[in-house]
Short mmCIF file of C-alpha atoms in Angstrom, two decimals:
data_model
loop_
_atom_site.label_atom_id
_atom_site.label_comp_id
_atom_site.label_asym_id
_atom_site.label_seq_id
_atom_site.Cartn_x
_atom_site.Cartn_y
_atom_site.Cartn_z
CA UNK A 1080 0.33 2.89 -90.46
CA UNK A 1081 3.63 1.17 -89.67
CA UNK A 1082 3.94 -1.83 -87.37
CA UNK A 1083 6.88 -3.09 -85.38
CA UNK A 1084 9.51 -5.07 -87.28
CA UNK A 1085 12.30 -6.68 -85.26
CA UNK A 1086 14.28 -7.95 -88.25
CA UNK A 1087 17.17 -5.53 -87.77
CA UNK A 1088 17.42 -6.21 -84.04
CA UNK A 1089 17.65 -9.93 -84.72
CA UNK A 1090 20.42 -9.38 -87.28
CA UNK A 1091 22.71 -7.49 -84.90
CA UNK A 1092 25.91 -8.80 -83.34
CA UNK A 1093 26.92 -7.80 -79.82
CA UNK A 1094 29.73 -5.41 -78.91
CA UNK A 1095 32.26 -8.23 -79.34
CA UNK A 1096 30.84 -9.08 -82.80
CA UNK A 1097 29.48 -12.33 -81.42
CA UNK A 1098 25.97 -13.72 -81.68
CA UNK A 1099 23.97 -12.25 -78.77
CA UNK A 1100 21.90 -14.47 -76.53
CA UNK A 1101 19.66 -11.69 -75.20
CA UNK A 1102 17.61 -9.48 -77.53
CA UNK A 1103 15.79 -6.55 -75.89
CA UNK A 1104 13.09 -4.48 -77.57
CA UNK A 1105 11.38 -1.46 -75.98
CA UNK A 1106 8.92 0.85 -77.75
CA UNK A 1107 5.91 3.03 -77.04
CA UNK A 1108 2.67 1.12 -76.44
CA UNK A 1109 0.70 -0.75 -79.11
CA UNK A 1110 3.52 -0.72 -81.68
CA UNK A 1111 3.15 -4.45 -82.35
CA UNK A 1112 6.11 -6.05 -80.53
CA UNK A 1113 4.07 -8.90 -79.06
CA UNK A 1114 2.50 -9.73 -82.41
CA UNK A 1115 5.89 -9.80 -84.15
CA UNK A 1116 7.64 -12.06 -81.63
CA UNK A 1117 4.68 -14.37 -81.04
CA UNK A 1118 4.35 -14.88 -84.78
CA UNK A 1119 8.10 -15.50 -85.09
CA UNK A 1120 8.05 -18.22 -82.43
CA UNK A 1121 4.98 -19.85 -83.91
CA UNK A 1122 6.56 -19.88 -87.37
CA UNK A 1123 9.71 -21.51 -86.01
CA UNK A 1124 7.62 -24.33 -84.61
CA UNK A 1125 5.41 -24.74 -87.69
CA UNK A 1126 8.35 -24.74 -90.11
CA UNK A 1127 11.07 -26.48 -88.08
CA UNK A 1128 9.30 -27.99 -85.05
CA UNK A 1129 11.48 -25.88 -82.73
CA UNK A 1130 9.81 -25.41 -79.36
CA UNK A 1131 9.65 -22.16 -77.39
CA UNK A 1132 9.18 -21.16 -73.78
CA UNK A 1133 7.14 -18.19 -72.55
CA UNK A 1134 8.36 -16.54 -69.33
CA UNK A 1135 5.95 -15.00 -66.84
CA UNK A 1136 6.50 -13.44 -63.44
CA UNK A 1137 3.88 -15.35 -61.44
CA UNK A 1138 2.62 -18.91 -61.64
CA UNK A 1139 -1.06 -17.87 -61.86
CA UNK A 1140 -0.28 -16.19 -65.20
CA UNK A 1141 0.22 -19.64 -66.74
CA UNK A 1142 -3.54 -20.26 -66.71
CA UNK A 1143 -4.62 -20.48 -70.36
CA UNK A 1144 -1.29 -18.95 -71.45
CA UNK A 1145 -1.50 -20.75 -74.81
CA UNK A 1146 -4.73 -19.02 -75.80
CA UNK A 1147 -3.43 -15.65 -74.63
CA UNK A 1148 -0.25 -16.15 -76.65
CA UNK A 1149 -2.16 -17.16 -79.78
CA UNK A 1150 -4.91 -14.54 -79.60
CA UNK A 1151 -2.91 -11.73 -81.25
CA UNK A 1152 -1.68 -13.88 -84.14
CA UNK A 1153 -4.25 -16.63 -84.71
CA UNK A 1154 -6.79 -14.88 -86.95
CA UNK A 1155 -4.10 -12.81 -88.68
CA UNK A 1156 -1.57 -15.50 -89.60
CA UNK A 1157 -2.72 -18.97 -88.52
CA UNK A 1158 -6.38 -19.21 -89.45
CA UNK A 1159 -8.02 -22.63 -89.00
CA UNK A 1160 -5.46 -23.60 -86.36
CA UNK A 1161 -5.80 -23.66 -82.60
CA UNK A 1162 -3.49 -23.35 -79.62
CA UNK A 1163 -4.28 -24.36 -76.07
CA UNK A 1164 -2.30 -25.03 -72.92
CA UNK A 1165 -2.57 -27.17 -69.84
CA UNK A 1166 -0.68 -27.23 -66.57
CA UNK A 1167 1.77 -30.04 -66.04
CA UNK A 1168 0.68 -32.53 -63.40
CA UNK A 1169 2.90 -30.97 -60.72
CA UNK A 1170 1.70 -27.42 -61.53
CA UNK A 1171 5.29 -26.24 -62.04
CA UNK A 1172 4.91 -25.24 -65.69
CA UNK A 1173 2.42 -25.24 -68.54
CA UNK A 1174 2.52 -27.20 -71.79
CA UNK A 1175 1.41 -25.40 -74.96
CA UNK A 1176 -0.11 -27.32 -77.88
CA UNK A 1177 -0.54 -26.32 -81.54
CA UNK A 1178 -3.28 -28.41 -83.20
CA UNK A 1179 -2.82 -31.00 -80.47
CA UNK A 1180 0.98 -31.21 -80.74
CA UNK A 1181 3.33 -29.98 -78.04
CA UNK A 1182 4.95 -26.77 -79.33
CA UNK A 1183 6.21 -25.03 -76.20
CA UNK A 1184 6.04 -24.30 -72.52
CA UNK A 1185 5.11 -21.58 -70.06
CA UNK A 1186 7.19 -20.99 -66.93
CA UNK A 1187 7.10 -18.45 -64.10
CA UNK A 1188 9.99 -16.75 -62.35
CA UNK A 1189 8.56 -17.44 -58.90
CA UNK A 1190 8.91 -21.17 -59.61
CA UNK A 1191 12.56 -21.06 -60.67
CA UNK A 1192 13.67 -23.54 -57.99
CA UNK A 1193 11.02 -26.08 -58.99
CA UNK A 1194 11.87 -25.66 -62.69
CA UNK A 1195 15.50 -26.48 -61.92
CA UNK A 1196 14.39 -29.89 -60.63
CA UNK A 1197 12.43 -30.76 -63.79
CA UNK A 1198 14.64 -29.03 -66.36
CA UNK A 1199 15.12 -32.30 -68.30
CA UNK A 1200 11.44 -32.13 -69.29
CA UNK A 1201 11.98 -28.71 -70.89
CA UNK A 1202 15.37 -29.38 -72.46
CA UNK A 1203 14.00 -29.26 -76.03
CA UNK A 1204 13.29 -25.52 -75.69
CA UNK A 1205 14.99 -23.55 -78.48
CA UNK A 1206 13.76 -20.00 -77.77
CA UNK A 1207 12.59 -18.03 -74.74
CA UNK A 1208 10.28 -14.99 -74.74
CA UNK A 1209 9.71 -12.68 -71.78
CA UNK A 1210 6.93 -10.24 -72.68
CA UNK A 1211 6.36 -7.19 -70.47
CA UNK A 1212 9.59 -7.70 -68.58
CA UNK A 1213 9.07 -4.15 -67.26
CA UNK A 1214 5.76 -4.13 -65.35
CA UNK A 1215 3.91 -0.82 -65.33
CA UNK A 1216 3.63 -0.89 -61.54
CA UNK A 1217 7.44 -1.26 -61.35
CA UNK A 1218 7.12 -4.18 -58.91
CA UNK A 1219 9.58 -7.02 -59.31
CA UNK A 1220 10.14 -10.25 -57.46
CA UNK A 1221 12.85 -10.36 -54.84
CA UNK A 1222 15.89 -11.78 -56.62
CA UNK A 1223 14.09 -11.65 -59.97
CA UNK A 1224 17.19 -11.32 -62.16
CA UNK A 1225 18.74 -14.37 -60.50
CA UNK A 1226 15.47 -16.27 -61.00
CA UNK A 1227 15.55 -15.57 -64.75
CA UNK A 1228 19.20 -16.57 -64.90
CA UNK A 1229 18.39 -19.81 -63.09
CA UNK A 1230 15.58 -20.70 -65.51
CA UNK A 1231 17.72 -19.92 -68.55
CA UNK A 1232 20.54 -22.07 -67.16
CA UNK A 1233 18.09 -24.90 -66.50
CA UNK A 1234 16.66 -24.80 -70.03
CA UNK A 1235 20.03 -24.33 -71.74
CA UNK A 1236 20.98 -27.91 -70.96
CA UNK A 1237 20.70 -30.59 -73.59
CA UNK A 1238 21.51 -34.26 -73.89
CA UNK A 1239 25.13 -34.58 -74.95
CA UNK A 1240 25.86 -30.91 -74.17
CA UNK A 1241 26.45 -29.05 -70.94
CA UNK A 1242 25.31 -25.74 -72.44
CA UNK A 1243 23.41 -24.87 -75.62
CA UNK A 1244 22.70 -21.56 -77.31
CA UNK A 1245 19.28 -20.46 -76.07
CA UNK A 1246 18.25 -16.97 -77.19
CA UNK A 1247 16.03 -14.93 -74.88
CA UNK A 1248 13.79 -12.20 -76.31
CA UNK A 1249 12.81 -9.55 -73.77
CA UNK A 1250 10.14 -7.05 -74.85
CA UNK A 1251 8.25 -4.32 -73.06
CA UNK A 1252 7.08 -0.74 -73.14
CA UNK A 1253 9.36 1.94 -71.72
CA UNK A 1254 8.74 2.03 -67.97
CA UNK A 1255 11.95 2.69 -66.03
CA UNK A 1256 15.62 2.87 -66.99
CA UNK A 1257 16.34 1.82 -63.40
CA UNK A 1258 14.67 -1.57 -63.85
CA UNK A 1259 16.72 -4.47 -62.42
CA UNK A 1260 17.57 -5.94 -65.84
CA UNK A 1261 19.01 -2.69 -67.21
CA UNK A 1262 20.94 -2.20 -63.99
CA UNK A 1263 22.33 -5.74 -64.05
CA UNK A 1264 23.48 -5.40 -67.68
CA UNK A 1265 24.84 -1.87 -67.28
CA UNK A 1266 22.27 -0.46 -69.70
CA UNK A 1267 21.03 2.27 -67.37
CA UNK A 1268 24.32 4.14 -67.58
CA UNK A 1269 24.51 3.83 -71.36
CA UNK A 1270 20.96 4.52 -72.52
CA UNK A 1271 20.11 7.94 -73.93
CA UNK A 1272 16.79 9.35 -75.19
CA UNK A 1273 18.09 9.23 -78.78
CA UNK A 1274 19.51 5.69 -78.54
CA UNK A 1275 18.08 3.43 -81.23
CA UNK A 1276 20.34 0.39 -80.95
CA UNK A 1277 22.73 -0.54 -78.17
CA UNK A 1278 25.25 -3.38 -78.29
CA UNK A 1279 26.53 -4.91 -75.06
CA UNK A 1280 28.42 -8.00 -74.02
CA UNK A 1281 26.06 -10.83 -74.96
CA UNK A 1282 23.04 -8.62 -75.63
CA UNK A 1283 21.63 -6.12 -78.09
CA UNK A 1284 18.90 -3.58 -77.36
CA UNK A 1285 16.49 -1.68 -79.56
CA UNK A 1286 14.62 1.47 -78.52
CA UNK A 1287 11.97 2.42 -81.08
CA UNK A 1288 9.32 5.08 -81.36
CA UNK A 1289 6.32 4.72 -83.68
CA UNK A 1290 4.97 8.22 -84.28
CA UNK A 1291 1.76 7.23 -86.07
CA UNK A 1292 0.82 4.93 -83.17
CA UNK A 1293 1.62 7.77 -80.75
CA UNK A 1294 -0.53 10.20 -82.73
CA UNK A 1295 -3.46 7.81 -82.64
CA UNK A 1296 -3.06 7.57 -78.87
CA UNK A 1297 -2.94 11.36 -78.50
CA UNK A 1298 -6.02 11.83 -80.71
CA UNK A 1299 -8.07 9.49 -78.55
CA UNK A 1300 -10.85 11.35 -76.77
CA UNK A 1301 -10.09 9.37 -73.63
CA UNK A 1302 -6.44 10.41 -73.62
CA UNK A 1303 -7.27 14.03 -74.51
CA UNK A 1304 -9.53 14.19 -71.50
CA UNK A 1305 -6.70 12.95 -69.25
CA UNK A 1306 -3.83 14.58 -71.13
CA UNK A 1307 -2.27 16.11 -68.02
CA UNK A 1308 -1.56 12.68 -66.52
CA UNK A 1309 1.97 11.33 -67.00
CA UNK A 1310 0.54 7.99 -68.13
CA UNK A 1311 -0.61 9.57 -71.41
CA UNK A 1312 2.98 10.59 -72.20
CA UNK A 1313 4.13 7.08 -71.34
CA UNK A 1314 1.48 5.37 -73.47
CA UNK A 1315 1.79 7.66 -76.50
CA UNK A 1316 5.43 8.72 -76.46
CA UNK A 1317 8.78 7.05 -75.84
CA UNK A 1318 8.89 8.51 -72.33
CA UNK A 1319 9.90 6.33 -69.40
CA UNK A 1320 6.91 6.21 -67.07
CA UNK A 1321 8.87 6.36 -63.83
CA UNK A 1322 11.82 8.51 -64.88
CA UNK A 1323 12.58 12.21 -64.98
CA UNK A 1324 15.34 13.08 -67.45
CA UNK A 1325 16.50 16.32 -65.80
CA UNK A 1326 18.80 14.87 -63.17
CA UNK A 1327 21.91 17.06 -63.47
CA UNK A 1328 21.00 20.16 -61.48
CA UNK A 1329 21.86 21.78 -58.16
CA UNK A 1330 18.88 22.75 -55.98
CA UNK A 1331 18.95 25.91 -53.90
CA UNK A 1332 17.60 26.80 -50.47
CA UNK A 1333 17.82 25.23 -47.04
CA UNK A 1334 18.96 21.62 -46.84
CA UNK A 1335 19.78 18.98 -44.28
CA UNK A 1336 22.40 16.25 -44.46
CA UNK A 1337 20.91 12.78 -44.88
CA UNK A 1338 23.81 10.38 -45.26
CA UNK A 1339 27.20 9.66 -46.77
CA UNK A 1340 27.43 7.15 -49.61
CA UNK A 1341 30.58 5.09 -49.11
CA UNK A 1342 32.06 3.77 -52.34
CA UNK A 1343 35.51 3.90 -53.97
CA UNK A 1344 34.91 7.62 -53.39
CA UNK A 1345 32.52 9.10 -50.86
CA UNK A 1346 29.47 11.22 -51.70
CA UNK A 1347 26.79 13.09 -49.78
CA UNK A 1348 23.00 12.95 -49.97
CA UNK A 1349 21.20 16.11 -48.85
CA UNK A 1350 17.49 16.90 -48.69
CA UNK A 1351 16.28 20.34 -49.82
CA UNK A 1352 13.30 21.03 -47.62
CA UNK A 1353 11.60 23.82 -49.58
CA UNK A 1354 11.45 21.97 -52.91
CA UNK A 1355 11.30 18.36 -51.72
CA UNK A 1356 14.34 17.16 -53.70
CA UNK A 1357 17.40 15.16 -52.74
CA UNK A 1358 20.88 15.98 -54.02
CA UNK A 1359 24.05 13.93 -54.44
CA UNK A 1360 27.39 15.72 -54.39
CA UNK A 1361 31.10 14.86 -54.24
CA UNK A 1362 31.59 16.86 -51.04
CA UNK A 1363 30.67 15.07 -47.82
CA UNK A 1364 30.76 15.42 -44.05
CA UNK A 1365 33.53 13.23 -42.63
CA UNK A 1366 31.96 13.37 -39.17
CA UNK A 1367 28.44 12.30 -40.17
CA UNK A 1368 27.62 8.95 -38.59
CA UNK A 1369 25.06 7.75 -41.16
CA UNK A 1370 27.23 6.05 -43.77
CA UNK A 1371 25.67 3.80 -46.42
CA UNK A 1372 27.53 1.21 -48.49
CA UNK A 1373 26.11 -0.73 -51.43
CA UNK A 1374 28.97 -3.18 -51.86
CA UNK A 1375 30.33 -5.61 -49.29
CA UNK A 1376 33.89 -4.56 -50.15
CA UNK A 1377 33.11 -1.07 -48.78
CA UNK A 1378 31.08 -2.32 -45.83
CA UNK A 1379 32.64 -2.03 -42.38
CA UNK A 1380 31.72 -1.51 -38.74
CA UNK A 1381 30.82 2.14 -39.41
CA UNK A 1382 28.53 1.60 -42.42
CA UNK A 1383 25.01 0.35 -43.09
CA UNK A 1384 24.79 -2.11 -45.99
CA UNK A 1385 21.96 -1.06 -48.34
CA UNK A 1386 20.17 -4.14 -49.65
CA UNK A 1387 17.05 -4.37 -51.79
CA UNK A 1388 14.95 -4.98 -48.67
CA UNK A 1389 16.56 -2.38 -46.39
CA UNK A 1390 14.98 1.00 -45.72
CA UNK A 1391 17.89 2.93 -47.22
CA UNK A 1392 18.12 0.62 -50.21
CA UNK A 1393 14.42 1.03 -51.03
CA UNK A 1394 14.50 4.77 -50.39
CA UNK A 1395 17.43 5.53 -52.72
CA UNK A 1396 16.04 3.37 -55.52
CA UNK A 1397 12.61 5.02 -55.24
CA UNK A 1398 14.17 8.50 -55.32
CA UNK A 1399 15.66 7.74 -58.71
CA UNK A 1400 12.55 6.06 -60.08
CA UNK A 1401 10.34 8.97 -59.05
CA UNK A 1402 12.73 11.65 -60.30
CA UNK A 1403 13.23 13.09 -56.81
CA UNK A 1404 17.03 13.20 -56.82
CA UNK A 1405 19.47 15.52 -58.57
CA UNK A 1406 23.19 15.14 -59.13
CA UNK A 1407 26.04 17.65 -59.05
CA UNK A 1408 27.54 16.17 -62.24
CA UNK A 1409 27.58 13.09 -64.45
CA UNK A 1410 30.13 11.38 -62.20
CA UNK A 1411 27.69 11.50 -59.30
CA UNK A 1412 24.79 10.31 -61.46
CA UNK A 1413 26.70 7.44 -63.03
CA UNK A 1414 28.12 6.38 -59.67
CA UNK A 1415 24.64 6.34 -58.15
CA UNK A 1416 23.23 4.25 -61.01
CA UNK A 1417 26.17 1.86 -60.89
CA UNK A 1418 25.67 1.34 -57.17
CA UNK A 1419 21.97 0.63 -57.71
CA UNK A 1420 22.93 -2.54 -59.59
CA UNK A 1421 24.06 -3.99 -56.26
CA UNK A 1422 20.59 -3.28 -54.92
CA UNK A 1423 18.40 -4.71 -57.68
CA UNK A 1424 15.24 -6.68 -57.00
#
């Protein structure tokens, strides 16, 4: 049985042949990503005393984060050692200790403002790890991408330097190609089902599939009993849980006009009543009064600005995540995905 190995990902340069600062790894479940990266960070501390920082979404997840981090690697690679954590006195972050010595920190995205104020206490961080950056329930914090950017900026400061190189490792199972991080980095438009490695500006991404792990999942009596559920495909295969890959298609039957998408070009959204699908096309009704803009540059007195918290913003994002929208061609699909980046969580 093969286990995840991130060596190649870590050796890659970005699209500009520069050292990336964000490394992204997505695979099917139980391939061993967490074990690989947790062991890597622990080794960097043991060998070179370089501290790490674990990123979580919510502050309550910091409780006993050291033990949770160490559980998958302790008995395998660091026998006779122990790791524990304790909350800092102001409850803003956690301190992680290896055999009684400070080796790292735990921070949460929903405390990004507080972390900014005490960033000098975390300035010796050399590596950041965000495990499960795609939650299975597809629920993100409001402004989550900006929160992660704020924390990285806070920790990338160092005495004598305004900015230091601080690599961030982001790992998760495949949940949704419309997640806010992929949208913000332009990955959603570029990712294909057969993509193995993707180089971007400042980041590299790996998409792996471990067949023997998938086969073990499929052979499970529990999964066989529930094989018709989409979660089994997500857990055992490299299938995005919240995505439907057949998006380029024109529905037929009766439809009603929903709205006009106002961008550099205008597009229509129609709802096909008989089949329950929405459709985006290049043709549009100039007289329709419901006009939606995603960008402030296209927003005027006749448009509704779709934000992450608005009804139209939530609706259009959910249509894509649930596979309920089709596109007349790739131009329409890519335009829609590009506009979603202005509406990320």
